[in-house]
Amino acid sequence: METAKILDGKALAAKIQQELADTITASQPKIGRPPGLAVLMVGDNPASAAYVKNKEKACAKVGIASFGRHFPTQTSQSELEAVIEELNQDERVDGILVQLPLPKHLDAISLLHKIAPDKDADGLHPVNLGRLVRDEPGLRSCTPAGVMRLLEEYKIPLMGKQAVVVGRSILVGKPMALMLLAANATVTIAHSRTQDLKTITQNADILVAAAGIPGLITAEMVKPGAVVVDVGINRVTDSNGKSRLIGDIDFTTIADVAEYITPVPGGIGPMTVAILLQNTVFSYLQTNSN
């Protein structure tokens, strides 16, 4: 039995970053400043801190200025709203992102609504989700846009194919389904409460697992020759107390069934960051195109 080909998100992310660096080098003399991204983090969640550090490192690599701010856990909603308002007005900032999850006392949704839609680097503002629904140009949710870009890179045909998305979050599942639909796939959305999930996933030519449940998708749930994209990032600790990252699929057994597969880590994670940078550069060029 052949093993599935790997969809290498890490390599493609590096290629996208190089293209963005070249774009910035060419545009900066005309615009007179580099693109700017502000990542706001509240509290001291170690996973969030690692993600933020990653994003800032990636920014530095391509030539995006970081205007990130780190706030203590007890920061109030109104303080954060004031900071977002300030960043909305700041001409050096093209993208604003609030790192989730936030401490319990804060309302993430209303903070997100405060971000100017054209600076919404995460592509999650209702205006940008509306543009996605209407198939209009705009900032796209980073993770699903990263999945689409990876499928495109490997020339995986989507037109007329059966696509199944497992997961229905506003972060991944719903925008993912809309993007696949825009590419003329026939899309089914399943989730943790779907009855007989196996029957549904077995029909998928393209299967996207984004439920946040470790090992949810097993080999017998996958159609032979399918393309399996794992969006899950779950930290699990083994009996020796060692922690590692795994996805929503059982990688080893599915690799014997699928034609293409994404690894965790090294698959969709790096693509999410690459699209975040791409969104920031998109805003930068849009703002300065007049």
Coordinates of N, CA, C and O in Angstrom, one line a residue, residues 158-284:
L158 N -11.0 20.7 -7.2 CA -12.1 20.8 -6.2 C -13.5 20.8 -6.9 O -14.5 20.5 -6.4
M159 N -13.5 21.3 -8.2 CA -14.7 21.4 -8.9 C -15.5 20.1 -9.0 O -15.0 19.1 -9.4
G160 N -16.8 20.2 -8.5 CA -17.7 19.0 -8.5 C -17.3 17.9 -7.5 O -18.0 16.9 -7.4
K161 N -16.3 18.1 -6.7 CA -15.9 17.1 -5.7 C -16.8 17.1 -4.5 O -17.3 18.2 -4.1
Q162 N -16.9 16.0 -3.8 CA -17.6 16.0 -2.5 C -16.6 16.4 -1.4 O -15.6 15.7 -1.2
A163 N -16.9 17.5 -0.7 CA -16.1 17.9 0.4 C -16.9 17.8 1.7 O -18.0 18.2 1.7
V164 N -16.2 17.3 2.7 CA -16.8 17.3 4.0 C -16.0 18.0 5.0 O -14.8 17.8 5.1
V165 N -16.6 19.0 5.7 CA -15.9 19.7 6.7 C -16.5 19.3 8.1 O -17.7 19.3 8.3
V166 N -15.6 18.8 9.0 CA -16.0 18.3 10.3 C -15.7 19.4 11.3 O -14.5 19.6 11.5
G167 N -16.7 20.2 11.7 CA -16.4 21.3 12.6 C -17.2 22.5 12.0 O -17.3 22.6 10.8
R168 N -17.8 23.3 12.9 CA -18.6 24.4 12.4 C -18.3 25.7 13.1 O -19.2 26.6 13.2
S169 N -17.1 25.9 13.6 CA -16.7 27.2 14.2 C -16.7 28.3 13.2 O -16.5 28.1 12.0
I170 N -16.8 29.5 13.8 CA -16.8 30.7 12.9 C -15.3 30.9 12.5 O -15.0 31.6 11.5
L171 N -14.4 30.3 13.2 CA -13.0 30.5 13.0 C -12.5 29.7 11.8 O -11.8 30.1 10.9
V172 N -13.1 28.4 11.7 CA -12.6 27.5 10.6 C -13.8 26.9 9.9 O -13.9 27.1 8.7
G173 N -14.6 26.1 10.6 CA -15.6 25.3 9.9 C -16.5 26.0 8.9 O -16.6 25.7 7.7
K174 N -17.2 27.1 9.4 CA -18.1 27.8 8.5 C -17.4 28.5 7.3 O -17.8 28.3 6.2
P175 N -16.4 29.3 7.6 CA -15.7 29.9 6.4 C -15.1 28.9 5.5 O -15.1 29.1 4.2
M176 N -14.6 27.8 6.0 CA -14.0 26.7 5.2 C -15.0 26.2 4.2 O -14.8 26.0 3.0
A177 N -16.2 25.9 4.7 CA -17.3 25.4 3.8 C -17.7 26.4 2.7 O -17.8 26.0 1.6
L178 N -17.7 27.7 3.1 CA -18.0 28.7 2.1 C -16.9 28.8 1.0 O -17.2 29.0 -0.2
M179 N -15.7 28.7 1.4 CA -14.6 28.8 0.4 C -14.6 27.6 -0.5 O -14.3 27.7 -1.7
L180 N -14.9 26.4 0.0 CA -14.9 25.2 -0.8 C -16.1 25.3 -1.8 O -16.0 24.9 -2.9
L181 N -17.2 25.9 -1.3 CA -18.4 26.1 -2.1 C -18.1 27.0 -3.3 O -18.5 26.8 -4.4
A182 N -17.3 28.1 -2.9 CA -16.9 29.1 -4.0 C -16.0 28.4 -5.0 O -16.0 28.9 -6.2
A183 N -15.3 27.4 -4.6 CA -14.5 26.7 -5.6 C -15.2 25.5 -6.3 O -14.7 24.7 -7.0
N184 N -16.6 25.6 -6.2 CA -17.5 24.6 -6.9 C -17.4 23.2 -6.4 O -17.7 22.3 -7.1
A185 N -17.0 23.0 -5.1 CA -17.1 21.7 -4.5 C -18.6 21.6 -4.0 O -19.3 22.6 -3.8
T186 N -19.0 20.3 -3.8 CA -20.3 20.1 -3.1 C -20.0 19.8 -1.7 O -19.2 18.9 -1.3
V187 N -20.5 20.7 -0.8 CA -20.0 20.7 0.6 C -21.0 20.2 1.6 O -22.2 20.6 1.6
T188 N -20.6 19.3 2.5 CA -21.4 18.9 3.7 C -20.6 19.3 4.9 O -19.4 19.2 5.0
I189 N -21.4 19.9 5.9 CA -20.8 20.3 7.2 C -21.3 19.3 8.2 O -22.5 19.1 8.4
A190 N -20.3 18.7 8.9 CA -20.7 17.7 10.0 C -20.0 18.3 11.2 O -19.2 19.2 11.2
H191 N -20.4 17.7 12.4 CA -19.9 18.2 13.7 C -20.0 17.2 14.7 O -20.4 16.0 14.4
S192 N -19.7 17.5 16.0 CA -19.6 16.5 17.0 C -21.0 15.9 17.3 O -21.1 14.8 17.9
R193 N -22.1 16.5 16.9 CA -23.4 15.9 17.1 C -24.0 15.3 15.9 O -25.1 14.8 15.9
T194 N -23.2 15.1 14.9 CA -23.7 14.5 13.6 C -23.9 13.0 13.9 O -23.0 12.4 14.5
Q195 N -25.1 12.5 13.5 CA -25.3 11.1 13.6 C -24.6 10.3 12.5 O -24.6 10.8 11.3
D196 N -24.0 9.2 12.8 CA -23.3 8.3 11.8 C -22.3 9.1 11.0 O -22.4 9.2 9.8
L197 N -21.4 9.8 11.7 CA -20.3 10.6 11.1 C -19.6 9.8 10.0 O -19.3 10.3 8.9
K198 N -19.3 8.5 10.3 CA -18.5 7.7 9.4 C -19.1 7.6 8.0 O -18.4 7.7 7.0
T199 N -20.4 7.4 7.9 CA -21.1 7.3 6.6 C -20.9 8.6 5.8 O -20.7 8.6 4.6
I200 N -20.9 9.7 6.5 CA -20.7 11.0 5.8 C -19.3 11.2 5.3 O -19.0 11.6 4.2
T201 N -18.3 10.9 6.2 CA -16.9 11.2 5.9 C -16.4 10.2 4.8 O -15.5 10.5 4.0
Q202 N -17.0 9.0 4.8 CA -16.6 8.0 3.8 C -16.9 8.4 2.4 O -16.3 7.9 1.4
N203 N -17.8 9.4 2.2 CA -18.1 9.9 0.8 C -17.2 11.0 0.4 O -17.3 11.5 -0.7
A204 N -16.3 11.5 1.3 CA -15.6 12.7 1.0 C -14.4 12.5 0.1 O -13.5 11.7 0.4
D205 N -14.3 13.3 -1.0 CA -13.1 13.3 -1.8 C -12.1 14.2 -1.1 O -10.9 14.0 -1.2
I206 N -12.6 15.3 -0.4 CA -11.8 16.2 0.3 C -12.4 16.2 1.7 O -13.6 16.5 1.9
L207 N -11.6 15.8 2.7 CA -12.1 15.8 4.1 C -11.3 16.7 5.0 O -10.0 16.6 5.1
V208 N -12.0 17.7 5.6 CA -11.3 18.7 6.4 C -11.7 18.5 7.9 O -12.9 18.6 8.2
A209 N -10.8 18.1 8.7 CA -11.1 17.8 10.1 C -10.7 19.1 10.9 O -9.6 19.5 11.0
A210 N -11.8 19.7 11.5 CA -11.6 20.9 12.3 C -12.5 21.0 13.5 O -13.2 22.0 13.7
A211 N -12.5 19.9 14.2 CA -13.5 19.8 15.4 C -12.8 20.0 16.7 O -13.4 20.2 17.7
G212 N -11.4 20.0 16.7 CA -10.7 20.1 17.9 C -10.8 18.9 18.9 O -10.8 19.0 20.1
I213 N -11.0 17.7 18.3 CA -11.1 16.5 19.1 C -10.0 15.6 18.6 O -10.0 15.1 17.5
P214 N -9.0 15.3 19.5 CA -7.8 14.5 19.1 C -8.3 13.1 18.5 O -9.1 12.5 19.1
G215 N -7.7 12.8 17.4 CA -7.9 11.4 16.8 C -9.4 11.1 16.4 O -9.7 9.9 16.3
L216 N -10.2 12.1 16.2 CA -11.6 11.9 15.9 C -11.8 11.1 14.6 O -12.6 10.2 14.5
I217 N -11.0 11.4 13.6 CA -11.1 10.7 12.3 C -10.1 9.6 12.2 O -8.9 9.7 12.3
T218 N -10.7 8.4 12.0 CA -9.9 7.2 11.9 C -9.9 6.7 10.5 O -10.7 7.1 9.7
A219 N -9.0 5.7 10.2 CA -8.8 5.2 8.8 C -10.1 4.7 8.2 O -10.3 5.0 7.0
E220 N -10.9 4.0 9.0 CA -12.1 3.4 8.3 C -13.2 4.5 8.0 O -14.2 4.2 7.4
M221 N -12.9 5.7 8.4 CA -13.9 6.8 8.1 C -13.5 7.5 6.8 O -14.1 8.5 6.4
V222 N -12.3 7.1 6.2 CA -11.8 7.8 5.1 C -11.9 7.0 3.8 O -11.6 5.8 3.8
K223 N -12.4 7.7 2.7 CA -12.5 7.0 1.4 C -11.1 6.8 0.9 O -10.3 7.8 0.9
P224 N -10.8 5.7 0.3 CA -9.5 5.5 -0.3 C -9.2 6.5 -1.4 O -10.1 6.8 -2.2
G225 N -8.0 7.1 -1.3 CA -7.6 8.1 -2.3 C -8.1 9.5 -2.0 O -8.0 10.4 -2.8
A226 N -8.7 9.7 -0.8 CA -9.2 11.1 -0.4 C -8.0 12.0 -0.1 O -6.9 11.6 0.2
V227 N -8.4 13.3 -0.1 CA -7.4 14.3 0.4 C -7.9 14.7 1.8 O -9.0 15.1 2.0
V228 N -7.0 14.4 2.8 CA -7.4 14.7 4.2 C -6.6 15.8 4.8 O -5.3 15.8 4.8
V229 N -7.3 16.8 5.2 CA -6.7 18.1 5.8 C -7.0 18.1 7.2 O -8.1 18.1 7.6
D230 N -5.9 18.2 8.1 CA -6.1 18.2 9.5 C -5.8 19.6 10.1 O -4.7 20.1 10.1
V231 N -6.9 20.2 10.5 CA -6.8 21.6 11.1 C -6.6 21.5 12.6 O -6.3 22.5 13.2
G232 N -6.9 20.4 13.2 CA -6.8 20.3 14.7 C -5.4 20.5 15.2 O -4.4 20.0 14.6
I233 N -5.3 21.2 16.3 CA -4.1 21.3 17.0 C -4.4 21.1 18.5 O -5.0 21.9 19.2
N234 N -4.1 19.9 18.9 CA -4.4 19.5 20.3 C -3.1 19.1 21.0 O -2.3 18.3 20.5
R235 N -2.9 19.7 22.2 CA -1.8 19.3 23.0 C -2.1 18.2 23.9 O -3.0 18.3 24.7
V236 N -1.5 17.0 23.8 CA -1.8 15.9 24.6 C -0.5 15.5 25.4 O 0.6 15.7 25.0
T237 N -0.7 15.0 26.6 CA 0.4 14.6 27.5 C 0.4 13.1 27.7 O -0.7 12.5 28.0
D238 N 1.5 12.4 27.4 CA 1.6 11.0 27.6 C 1.9 10.6 29.0 O 2.0 11.5 29.9
S239 N 1.9 9.3 29.3 CA 2.1 8.8 30.7 C 3.4 9.3 31.3 O 3.5 9.3 32.6
N240 N 4.4 9.6 30.5 CA 5.6 10.1 31.1 C 5.6 11.6 31.3 O 6.6 12.2 31.7
G241 N 4.4 12.2 31.1 CA 4.3 13.7 31.3 C 4.9 14.5 30.2 O 5.0 15.7 30.3
K242 N 5.2 13.9 29.1 CA 5.7 14.6 27.9 C 4.5 15.1 27.1 O 3.6 14.3 26.8
S243 N 4.5 16.3 26.7 CA 3.4 16.8 25.8 C 3.8 16.9 24.4 O 5.0 17.2 24.1
R244 N 2.9 16.7 23.5 CA 3.1 16.8 22.1 C 1.9 17.3 21.4 O 0.8 17.2 22.0
L245 N 2.0 17.8 20.1 CA 0.9 18.3 19.4 C 0.4 17.1 18.5 O 1.1 16.5 17.8
I246 N -1.0 16.9 18.5 CA -1.5 16.0 17.5 C -2.8 16.7 16.9 O -3.3 17.6 17.5
G247 N -3.2 16.2 15.8 CA -4.4 16.7 15.1 C -5.7 16.0 15.5 O -5.8 15.4 16.5
D248 N -6.6 16.2 14.6 CA -8.0 15.6 14.8 C -8.0 14.3 14.1 O -9.1 13.6 14.1
I249 N -7.0 13.9 13.3 CA -7.0 12.6 12.6 C -5.9 11.7 13.1 O -5.0 12.1 13.7
D250 N -6.2 10.4 12.9 CA -5.2 9.4 13.3 C -4.2 9.3 12.1 O -4.4 8.5 11.1
F251 N -3.2 10.1 12.1 CA -2.3 10.3 11.0 C -1.7 8.9 10.4 O -1.8 8.7 9.2
T252 N -1.1 8.1 11.3 CA -0.4 6.9 10.8 C -1.3 6.0 10.0 O -0.9 5.5 8.9
T253 N -2.5 5.7 10.5 CA -3.3 4.7 9.8 C -4.0 5.4 8.5 O -4.1 4.7 7.5
I254 N -4.3 6.7 8.6 CA -5.0 7.4 7.5 C -4.0 7.5 6.3 O -4.3 7.5 5.2
A255 N -2.7 7.7 6.7 CA -1.6 7.8 5.6 C -1.6 6.6 4.7 O -1.2 6.7 3.5
D256 N -2.1 5.5 5.1 CA -2.2 4.3 4.2 C -3.4 4.3 3.3 O -3.5 3.5 2.4
V257 N -4.3 5.2 3.6 CA -5.6 5.1 2.9 C -5.7 6.3 1.9 O -6.1 6.2 0.8
A258 N -5.3 7.5 2.4 CA -5.5 8.8 1.7 C -4.5 8.9 0.6 O -3.5 8.3 0.6
E259 N -4.8 9.8 -0.4 CA -3.8 10.1 -1.4 C -2.9 11.3 -1.0 O -1.7 11.3 -1.2
Y260 N -3.6 12.3 -0.3 CA -2.8 13.4 0.3 C -3.2 13.6 1.7 O -4.4 13.3 2.1
I261 N -2.3 14.1 2.5 CA -2.6 14.3 4.0 C -1.7 15.4 4.5 O -0.6 15.7 4.0
T262 N -2.2 16.2 5.5 CA -1.4 17.2 6.1 C -0.9 16.8 7.5 O -1.7 16.2 8.2
P263 N 0.3 17.0 7.8 CA 0.8 16.6 9.1 C 0.5 17.7 10.2 O 0.1 18.8 9.8
V264 N 0.6 17.3 11.4 CA 0.5 18.2 12.6 C 1.6 17.9 13.5 O 1.7 16.7 13.9
P265 N 2.5 18.8 13.8 CA 2.6 20.1 13.2 C 3.2 20.1 11.8 O 3.6 19.1 11.3
G266 N 3.3 21.3 11.2 CA 3.9 21.5 9.9 C 3.0 21.5 8.7 O 3.4 21.5 7.5
G267 N 1.7 21.4 9.0 CA 0.7 21.4 7.9 C 0.0 22.7 7.8 O 0.5 23.7 7.1
I268 N -1.1 22.9 8.4 CA -2.0 24.1 8.3 C -1.5 25.2 9.3 O -1.6 26.4 8.9
G269 N -0.8 24.8 10.4 CA -0.4 25.9 11.3 C 0.5 27.0 10.6 O 0.1 28.2 10.7
P270 N 1.6 26.6 9.9 CA 2.4 27.6 9.3 C 1.6 28.4 8.2 O 1.9 29.6 8.0
M271 N 0.6 27.7 7.6 CA -0.2 28.4 6.5 C -1.0 29.5 7.2 O -1.2 30.6 6.6
T272 N -1.5 29.2 8.4 CA -2.4 30.2 9.1 C -1.6 31.5 9.3 O -2.1 32.6 9.0
V273 N -0.3 31.4 9.7 CA 0.5 32.6 10.0 C 0.8 33.2 8.6 O 0.8 34.5 8.5
A274 N 1.1 32.5 7.6 CA 1.5 33.0 6.3 C 0.3 33.9 5.7 O 0.5 35.0 5.2
I275 N -1.0 33.4 5.9 CA -2.1 34.1 5.4 C -2.4 35.4 6.3 O -2.8 36.4 5.8
L276 N -2.1 35.3 7.6 CA -2.2 36.5 8.4 C -1.3 37.6 7.9 O -1.7 38.8 7.8
L277 N 0.0 37.2 7.5 CA 0.9 38.2 7.0 C 0.4 38.7 5.6 O 0.5 39.9 5.3
Q278 N -0.2 37.8 4.8 CA -0.7 38.1 3.5 C -1.8 39.1 3.6 O -1.9 40.1 2.9
N279 N -2.7 38.9 4.6 CA -3.8 39.8 4.9 C -3.3 41.2 5.2 O -3.9 42.2 4.8
T280 N -2.3 41.2 6.0 CA -1.7 42.5 6.5 C -1.2 43.3 5.3 O -1.4 44.5 5.1
V281 N -0.5 42.5 4.4 CA 0.1 43.2 3.2 C -1.0 43.6 2.2 O -0.9 44.7 1.6
F282 N -2.0 42.8 2.1 CA -3.2 43.1 1.3 C -3.8 44.5 1.7 O -4.0 45.4 0.9
S283 N -4.0 44.6 3.0 CA -4.6 45.9 3.6 C -3.6 47.0 3.3 O -4.1 48.1 3.0
Y284 N -2.3 46.8 3.5 CA -1.3 47.8 3.3 C -1.3 48.3 1.8 O -1.3 49.5 1.6

